[in-house]
Short mmCIF file of C-alpha atoms and ligand atoms in Angstrom, two decimals:
data_model
loop_
_atom_site.label_atom_id
_atom_site.label_comp_id
_atom_site.label_asym_id
_atom_site.label_seq_id
_atom_site.Cartn_x
_atom_site.Cartn_y
_atom_site.Cartn_z
CA UNK A 249 -23.77 -57.12 22.90
CA UNK A 250 -26.76 -55.80 20.51
CA UNK A 251 -27.05 -56.48 16.79
CA UNK A 252 -27.54 -53.21 15.69
CA UNK A 253 -24.14 -51.94 16.23
CA UNK A 254 -23.04 -54.96 16.54
CA UNK A 255 -20.35 -56.19 14.11
CA UNK A 256 -18.30 -53.01 13.72
CA UNK A 257 -18.10 -52.68 17.76
CA UNK A 258 -17.57 -56.51 18.37
CA UNK A 259 -14.40 -56.59 15.79
CA UNK A 260 -13.19 -53.58 17.77
CA UNK A 261 -13.67 -55.35 21.31
CA UNK A 262 -12.11 -58.43 20.03
CA UNK A 263 -9.17 -56.92 18.67
CA UNK A 264 -8.40 -55.17 21.59
CA UNK A 265 -8.46 -58.11 23.62
CA UNK A 266 -6.30 -59.57 20.81
CA UNK A 267 -3.86 -56.85 21.50
CA UNK A 268 -4.12 -57.32 24.98
CA UNK A 269 -3.21 -60.90 24.40
CA UNK A 270 -0.81 -60.49 22.14
CA UNK A 271 0.99 -58.20 24.48
CA UNK A 272 0.99 -60.90 27.39
CA UNK A 273 2.11 -63.40 25.25
CA UNK A 274 4.90 -61.28 24.09
CA UNK A 275 5.82 -60.12 27.41
CA UNK A 276 5.79 -63.92 28.60
CA UNK A 277 8.12 -65.03 25.98
CA UNK A 278 10.40 -61.84 26.23
CA UNK A 279 11.48 -62.56 29.96
CA UNK A 280 14.21 -65.06 29.59
CA UNK A 281 15.66 -63.28 26.87
CA UNK A 282 15.55 -60.31 28.58
CA UNK A 283 17.42 -61.78 31.15
CA UNK A 284 20.25 -63.06 28.83
CA UNK A 285 20.34 -59.66 27.38
CA UNK A 286 20.89 -57.77 30.33
CA UNK A 287 17.46 -55.70 29.82
CA UNK A 288 16.40 -55.18 33.57
CA UNK A 289 18.13 -53.13 36.08
CA UNK A 290 17.17 -52.04 39.38
CA UNK A 291 16.27 -48.93 40.69
CA UNK A 292 16.85 -47.75 44.59
CA UNK A 293 13.92 -45.83 46.74
CA UNK A 294 15.47 -44.13 49.51
CA UNK A 295 13.57 -44.29 53.34
CA UNK A 296 14.18 -41.73 55.41
CA UNK A 297 14.12 -41.87 59.23
CA UNK A 298 11.89 -39.50 61.41
CA UNK A 299 14.63 -36.74 60.49
CA UNK A 300 14.78 -37.24 56.93
CA UNK A 301 18.07 -39.10 56.77
CA UNK A 302 18.14 -41.83 54.55
CA UNK A 303 18.28 -44.95 56.39
CA UNK A 304 17.26 -47.96 53.54
CA UNK A 305 16.58 -48.32 50.11
CA UNK A 306 14.11 -50.46 48.35
CA UNK A 307 15.24 -52.12 45.02
CA UNK A 308 12.80 -52.17 42.36
CA UNK A 309 12.89 -53.83 39.25
CA UNK A 310 12.78 -51.88 35.70
CA UNK A 311 12.68 -53.20 32.21
CA UNK A 312 13.57 -51.71 28.53
CA UNK A 313 12.93 -53.67 25.49
CA UNK A 314 13.64 -52.39 22.00
CA UNK A 315 10.21 -53.58 21.05
CA UNK A 316 7.95 -53.57 23.91
CA UNK A 317 9.75 -50.07 25.22
CA UNK A 318 9.55 -49.23 28.90
CA UNK A 319 7.74 -52.37 30.91
CA UNK A 320 6.18 -51.83 34.12
CA UNK A 321 6.83 -54.39 36.96
CA UNK A 322 3.37 -53.95 38.03
CA UNK A 323 2.91 -55.02 34.62
CA UNK A 324 5.31 -57.72 33.80
CA UNK A 325 5.64 -59.40 37.29
CA UNK A 326 1.92 -60.77 37.39
CA UNK A 327 2.72 -61.94 33.95
CA UNK A 328 5.99 -63.41 35.38
CA UNK A 329 4.04 -65.32 37.90
CA UNK A 330 1.34 -66.49 35.98
CA UNK A 331 4.02 -68.04 33.50
CA UNK A 332 6.43 -69.60 35.94
CA UNK A 333 9.24 -67.18 35.25
CA UNK A 334 9.17 -64.93 38.19
CA UNK A 335 11.82 -67.65 39.95
CA UNK A 336 14.42 -66.17 37.30
CA UNK A 337 13.73 -62.66 37.97
CA UNK A 338 13.98 -62.98 41.96
CA UNK A 339 17.31 -64.63 41.43
CA UNK A 340 18.48 -62.15 39.05
CA UNK A 341 17.45 -59.53 41.38
CA UNK A 342 19.02 -61.25 44.67
CA UNK A 343 22.36 -61.62 42.99
CA UNK A 344 21.79 -57.71 41.85
CA UNK A 345 21.81 -56.51 44.91
CA UNK A 346 24.35 -58.62 46.52
CA UNK A 347 26.40 -56.83 43.48
CA UNK A 348 25.40 -53.47 44.76
CA UNK A 349 25.70 -53.64 48.67
CA UNK A 350 28.95 -52.84 49.01
CA UNK A 351 28.77 -49.44 46.79
CA UNK A 352 25.46 -48.62 48.85
CA UNK A 353 26.90 -49.59 52.73
CA UNK A 354 30.30 -47.86 51.81
CA UNK A 355 28.07 -44.71 50.34
CA UNK A 356 25.16 -44.58 53.05
CA UNK A 357 26.76 -46.43 55.87
CA UNK A 358 26.97 -49.93 57.52
CA UNK A 359 23.73 -49.78 59.05
CA UNK A 360 21.63 -48.68 55.61
CA UNK A 361 19.13 -51.37 54.67
CA UNK A 362 18.21 -52.26 51.53
CA UNK A 363 14.88 -54.37 50.87
CA UNK A 364 13.58 -56.24 47.70
CA UNK A 365 10.30 -57.67 46.44
CA UNK A 366 9.71 -61.20 46.55
CA UNK A 367 6.54 -62.99 44.90
CA UNK A 368 4.23 -65.86 46.57
CA UNK A 369 5.72 -68.48 44.33
CA UNK A 370 8.91 -67.69 45.67
CA UNK A 371 8.27 -68.85 48.73
CA UNK A 372 7.33 -72.29 48.09
CA UNK A 373 10.01 -72.81 45.19
CA UNK A 374 12.88 -74.69 46.85
CA UNK A 375 15.21 -73.74 43.98
CA UNK A 376 14.85 -69.89 44.75
CA UNK A 377 14.53 -70.32 48.91
CA UNK A 378 17.87 -72.70 48.34
CA UNK A 379 19.49 -69.73 45.88
CA UNK A 380 18.55 -67.05 47.90
CA UNK A 381 19.95 -68.56 51.63
CA UNK A 382 23.14 -69.24 49.87
CA UNK A 383 23.41 -66.03 48.52
CA UNK A 384 22.70 -64.27 52.00
CA UNK A 385 25.05 -66.88 53.48
CA UNK A 386 28.06 -65.50 51.18
CA UNK A 387 27.28 -62.10 52.81
CA UNK A 388 28.11 -62.54 56.11
CA UNK A 389 27.71 -59.97 58.48
CA UNK A 390 26.17 -57.58 55.68
CA UNK A 391 22.91 -60.25 55.53
CA UNK A 392 21.95 -57.90 58.40
CA UNK A 393 21.63 -55.14 55.76
CA UNK A 394 19.04 -57.24 53.59
CA UNK A 395 14.82 -57.10 54.25
CA UNK A 396 12.71 -58.65 51.98
CA UNK A 397 9.17 -57.42 51.09
CA UNK A 398 6.33 -59.60 50.63
CA UNK A 399 2.74 -58.47 50.52
CA UNK A 400 0.36 -60.40 52.91
CA UNK A 401 -1.85 -61.85 50.28
CA UNK A 402 1.72 -63.54 48.88
CA UNK A 403 2.52 -64.58 52.29
CA UNK A 404 -0.74 -66.02 53.22
CA UNK A 405 -0.76 -68.17 49.73
CA UNK A 406 2.29 -69.57 50.56
CA UNK A 407 1.88 -69.17 54.73
CA UNK A 408 3.78 -72.62 55.77
CA UNK A 409 6.84 -72.41 53.54
CA UNK A 410 7.04 -68.67 54.03
CA UNK A 411 7.28 -69.22 57.79
CA UNK A 412 10.11 -71.87 57.26
CA UNK A 413 12.10 -69.51 54.85
CA UNK A 414 11.67 -66.18 56.79
CA UNK A 415 12.93 -68.41 59.77
CA UNK A 416 16.00 -69.28 57.68
CA UNK A 417 16.32 -65.91 56.41
CA UNK A 418 16.44 -64.15 59.76
CA UNK A 419 18.86 -66.52 61.62
CA UNK A 420 21.49 -64.71 59.00
CA UNK A 421 19.96 -61.33 60.43
CA UNK A 422 17.35 -60.56 57.35
CA UNK A 423 14.55 -58.72 58.07
CA UNK A 424 11.29 -59.22 56.78
CA UNK A 425 8.29 -56.51 55.65
CA UNK A 426 4.75 -57.12 55.19
CA UNK A 427 4.24 -54.78 51.86
CA UNK A 428 1.20 -53.01 51.08
CA UNK A 429 -0.33 -53.73 54.54
CA UNK A 430 -4.02 -52.92 54.76
CA UNK A 431 -5.26 -54.11 51.15
CA UNK A 432 -4.58 -57.90 51.43
CA UNK A 433 -7.96 -58.49 52.52
CA UNK A 434 -6.46 -61.03 55.26
CA UNK A 435 -7.62 -61.34 58.74
CA UNK A 436 -5.73 -59.37 61.59
CA UNK A 437 -5.19 -62.68 63.51
CA UNK A 438 -2.59 -63.62 60.97
CA UNK A 439 -0.40 -61.09 62.25
CA UNK A 440 0.52 -62.86 65.25
CA UNK A 441 1.58 -65.64 63.08
CA UNK A 442 3.40 -63.67 60.40
CA UNK A 443 7.11 -63.85 60.61
CA UNK A 444 8.03 -60.08 60.24
CA UNK A 445 9.52 -57.09 61.53
CA UNK A 446 7.87 -54.50 59.60
CA UNK A 447 4.61 -53.23 58.29
CA UNK A 448 4.50 -51.07 55.39
CA UNK A 449 1.21 -49.23 55.04
CA UNK A 450 0.08 -49.08 51.61
CA UNK A 451 -0.26 -45.80 49.59
CA UNK A 452 -3.75 -46.07 49.25
CA UNK A 453 -3.86 -44.74 52.98
CA UNK A 454 -0.95 -42.52 53.12
CA UNK A 455 -2.54 -40.66 49.92
CA UNK A 456 -5.75 -39.80 51.62
CA UNK A 457 -3.87 -38.38 54.59
CA UNK A 458 -5.60 -34.67 54.85
CA UNK A 459 -8.24 -36.02 52.50
CA UNK A 460 -10.10 -38.49 54.15
CA UNK A 461 -10.24 -38.63 57.84
CA UNK A 462 -11.51 -42.08 58.10
CA UNK A 463 -8.02 -43.21 55.98
CA UNK A 464 -6.37 -41.19 58.55
CA UNK A 465 -7.73 -43.22 61.54
CA UNK A 466 -6.99 -46.30 59.89
CA UNK A 467 -3.31 -44.88 59.51
CA UNK A 468 -3.15 -44.07 62.80
CA UNK A 469 -4.76 -47.20 64.07
CA UNK A 470 -2.19 -49.53 62.10
CA UNK A 471 0.62 -47.40 63.93
CA UNK A 472 -0.54 -47.90 67.58
CA UNK A 473 -1.24 -51.62 66.44
CA UNK A 474 1.98 -52.18 65.25
CA UNK A 475 3.51 -50.57 68.39
CA UNK A 476 1.76 -52.79 70.82
CA UNK A 477 3.05 -55.70 68.47
CA UNK A 478 6.46 -54.24 68.61
CA UNK A 479 6.66 -54.05 64.81
CA UNK A 480 8.31 -51.07 62.92
CA UNK A 481 6.21 -48.87 60.32
CA UNK A 482 7.30 -47.76 57.08
CA UNK A 483 4.96 -45.74 55.12
CA UNK A 484 4.87 -45.87 51.28
CA UNK A 485 3.96 -43.66 48.92
CA UNK A 486 4.91 -40.12 50.67
CA UNK A 487 4.12 -37.41 48.36
CA UNK A 488 3.60 -34.16 50.57
CA UNK A 489 5.23 -32.43 53.66
CA UNK A 490 1.68 -32.75 55.24
CA UNK A 491 1.16 -36.65 54.52
CA UNK A 492 5.02 -36.81 56.20
CA UNK A 493 4.26 -34.71 59.54
CA UNK A 494 1.21 -36.45 60.09
CA UNK A 495 3.01 -39.91 59.76
CA UNK A 496 5.79 -38.88 62.02
CA UNK A 497 3.48 -37.13 64.67
CA UNK A 498 1.61 -40.55 64.85
CA UNK A 499 4.79 -42.62 65.28
CA UNK A 500 5.86 -43.73 61.98
CA UNK A 501 9.09 -45.04 62.20
CA UNK A 502 10.34 -44.64 57.99
CA UNK A 503 8.83 -43.20 55.42
CA UNK A 504 8.91 -43.67 51.35
CA UNK A 505 7.75 -41.72 48.59
CA UNK A 506 8.09 -39.27 45.97
CA UNK A 507 8.30 -36.13 48.35
CA UNK A 508 11.86 -38.06 49.50
CA UNK A 509 13.00 -39.31 46.63
CA UNK A 510 12.10 -41.42 43.37
CA UNK A 511 13.41 -44.48 42.73
CA UNK A 512 16.62 -44.10 40.44
CA UNK A 513 19.75 -46.25 39.44
CA UNK A 514 22.66 -46.59 41.70
CA UNK A 515 24.88 -44.31 39.47
CA UNK A 516 22.30 -41.43 39.82
CA UNK A 517 21.23 -41.20 43.53
CA UNK A 518 21.54 -37.74 44.71
CA UNK A 519 23.74 -39.00 47.13
CA UNK A 520 23.66 -36.98 50.30
CA UNK A 521 20.50 -34.90 50.20
CA UNK A 522 18.78 -35.80 53.04
CA UNK A 523 21.91 -36.03 55.13
CA UNK A 524 23.02 -33.22 57.44
CA UNK A 525 25.63 -31.14 55.71
CA UNK A 526 28.39 -32.03 57.76
CA UNK A 527 30.98 -33.41 55.05
CA UNK A 528 30.69 -30.46 53.31
CA UNK A 529 30.50 -27.36 55.39
CA UNK A 530 34.13 -26.62 54.88
CA UNK A 531 34.08 -27.11 51.67
P1 C2E B 258 5.92 -51.97 46.04
O1 C2E B 258 6.84 -53.13 46.36
O2 C2E B 258 4.89 -51.78 46.63
O3 C2E B 258 6.47 -50.89 45.32
C1 C2E B 258 5.93 -49.97 45.41
C2 C2E B 258 5.95 -48.92 44.14
O4 C2E B 258 4.81 -47.43 44.42
C3 C2E B 258 6.77 -48.56 43.18
O5 C2E B 258 6.34 -48.69 42.00
C4 C2E B 258 7.46 -47.27 43.71
O6 C2E B 258 8.12 -47.01 42.37
C5 C2E B 258 6.00 -46.69 43.41
N1 C2E B 258 6.05 -45.52 44.30
C6 C2E B 258 7.12 -44.85 45.40
N2 C2E B 258 6.85 -44.12 45.76
C7 C2E B 258 5.64 -43.10 45.63
C8 C2E B 258 4.56 -42.13 45.26
O7 C2E B 258 5.28 -41.07 46.16
N3 C2E B 258 3.83 -41.90 44.88
C9 C2E B 258 3.53 -43.04 43.92
N4 C2E B 258 2.24 -42.97 43.07
N5 C2E B 258 4.19 -44.08 43.66
C10 C2E B 258 5.30 -44.39 44.51
P2 C2E B 258 6.80 -49.71 40.69
O8 C2E B 258 8.55 -49.87 40.62
O9 C2E B 258 6.63 -49.26 39.42
O10 C2E B 258 6.68 -51.66 41.41
C11 C2E B 258 5.28 -51.61 41.39
C12 C2E B 258 5.03 -52.74 42.21
O11 C2E B 258 5.89 -54.16 41.16
C13 C2E B 258 5.90 -53.22 43.32
O12 C2E B 258 5.14 -52.52 44.55
C14 C2E B 258 6.10 -54.44 43.44
O13 C2E B 258 5.13 -55.24 43.88
C15 C2E B 258 6.28 -55.30 41.93
N6 C2E B 258 8.02 -55.07 42.01
C16 C2E B 258 8.67 -54.28 41.42
N7 C2E B 258 10.01 -54.69 41.54
C17 C2E B 258 10.22 -55.94 42.02
C18 C2E B 258 10.97 -57.18 42.04
O14 C2E B 258 12.37 -56.88 41.48
N8 C2E B 258 10.56 -58.24 42.32
C19 C2E B 258 8.98 -58.59 42.57
N9 C2E B 258 8.51 -59.72 42.81
N10 C2E B 258 8.30 -57.55 42.31
C20 C2E B 258 8.66 -56.25 41.82
MG1 MG B 259 7.92 -53.06 47.96
MG1 MG B 260 4.69 -51.53 48.65
MG1 MG B 261 1.96 -50.44 47.20
#
């Protein structure tokens, strides 16, 4: 820092850092009470097949706090991870999905899949994996509707524990998806050792379809590789018809993004907007 405009700018800078720290501390210390006060809720974003029919939903957590306002999971999940509070959140999410599953399967069909996100810390935490397996067991044959999403970097961070946990989950019929694929800097060779069913192509590539030929080539290559590895592929962040058509033309199995639907509470799902109009045809 130059001395000339020093003091004023320095105090502004430190104040900004202090504000950041205050917010991080405030978020971190509010998480447990937020769980107790029911401040978290789930929204569900549809995933559609190549014909545009809803085949799955991803559960995404939301937080509204009177003092902090709406806090994005992109902000509070990393803070929860650093302060060892993500396990409590994950258990809450799993319980909530188990509470919601009958309504979703009843409304969208027994073969509808429901995914939820896990953190790296969850895989190594026996209290979390034990809790999840217990809840999954209670679902009986509905367990095969549940898919767990994990990023490649999170999986790599807890590779051994993750492999074991996912093996256990798969005996109950659960599926595992590698989230944000292509952004984790991990070696492709790990793909053969990961215990997974699905790759989720990161929005970063999808958003460049029609814009960057290189991103298009990477997307096509991921799809081709997944086909050889017999993995299904879901594209995230699909916002335009052009992106959707490109992905479908190249064999992408499911699509998810604002083009098809935003994440919404279960109560406000615009139920069958992408289903064929069979039921309503006579009314
Ligand atoms: P993610 O799992 O990769 O989820 C996709 C994110 O992209 C979501 O943001 C979703 O709302 C957003 N998205 C979906 N379609 C579009 C689109 O067409 N355009 C754009 N611009 N964005 C789209 P969200 O809900 O804010 O979540 C952010 C991240 O926070 C998630 O990324 C996930 O890593 C984490 N997260 C969310 N819920 C949970 C949870 O329950 N547990 C854990 N551990 N992490 C969660
Ligand atoms: Mg996800
Ligand atoms: Mg993702
Ligand atoms: Mg993503």
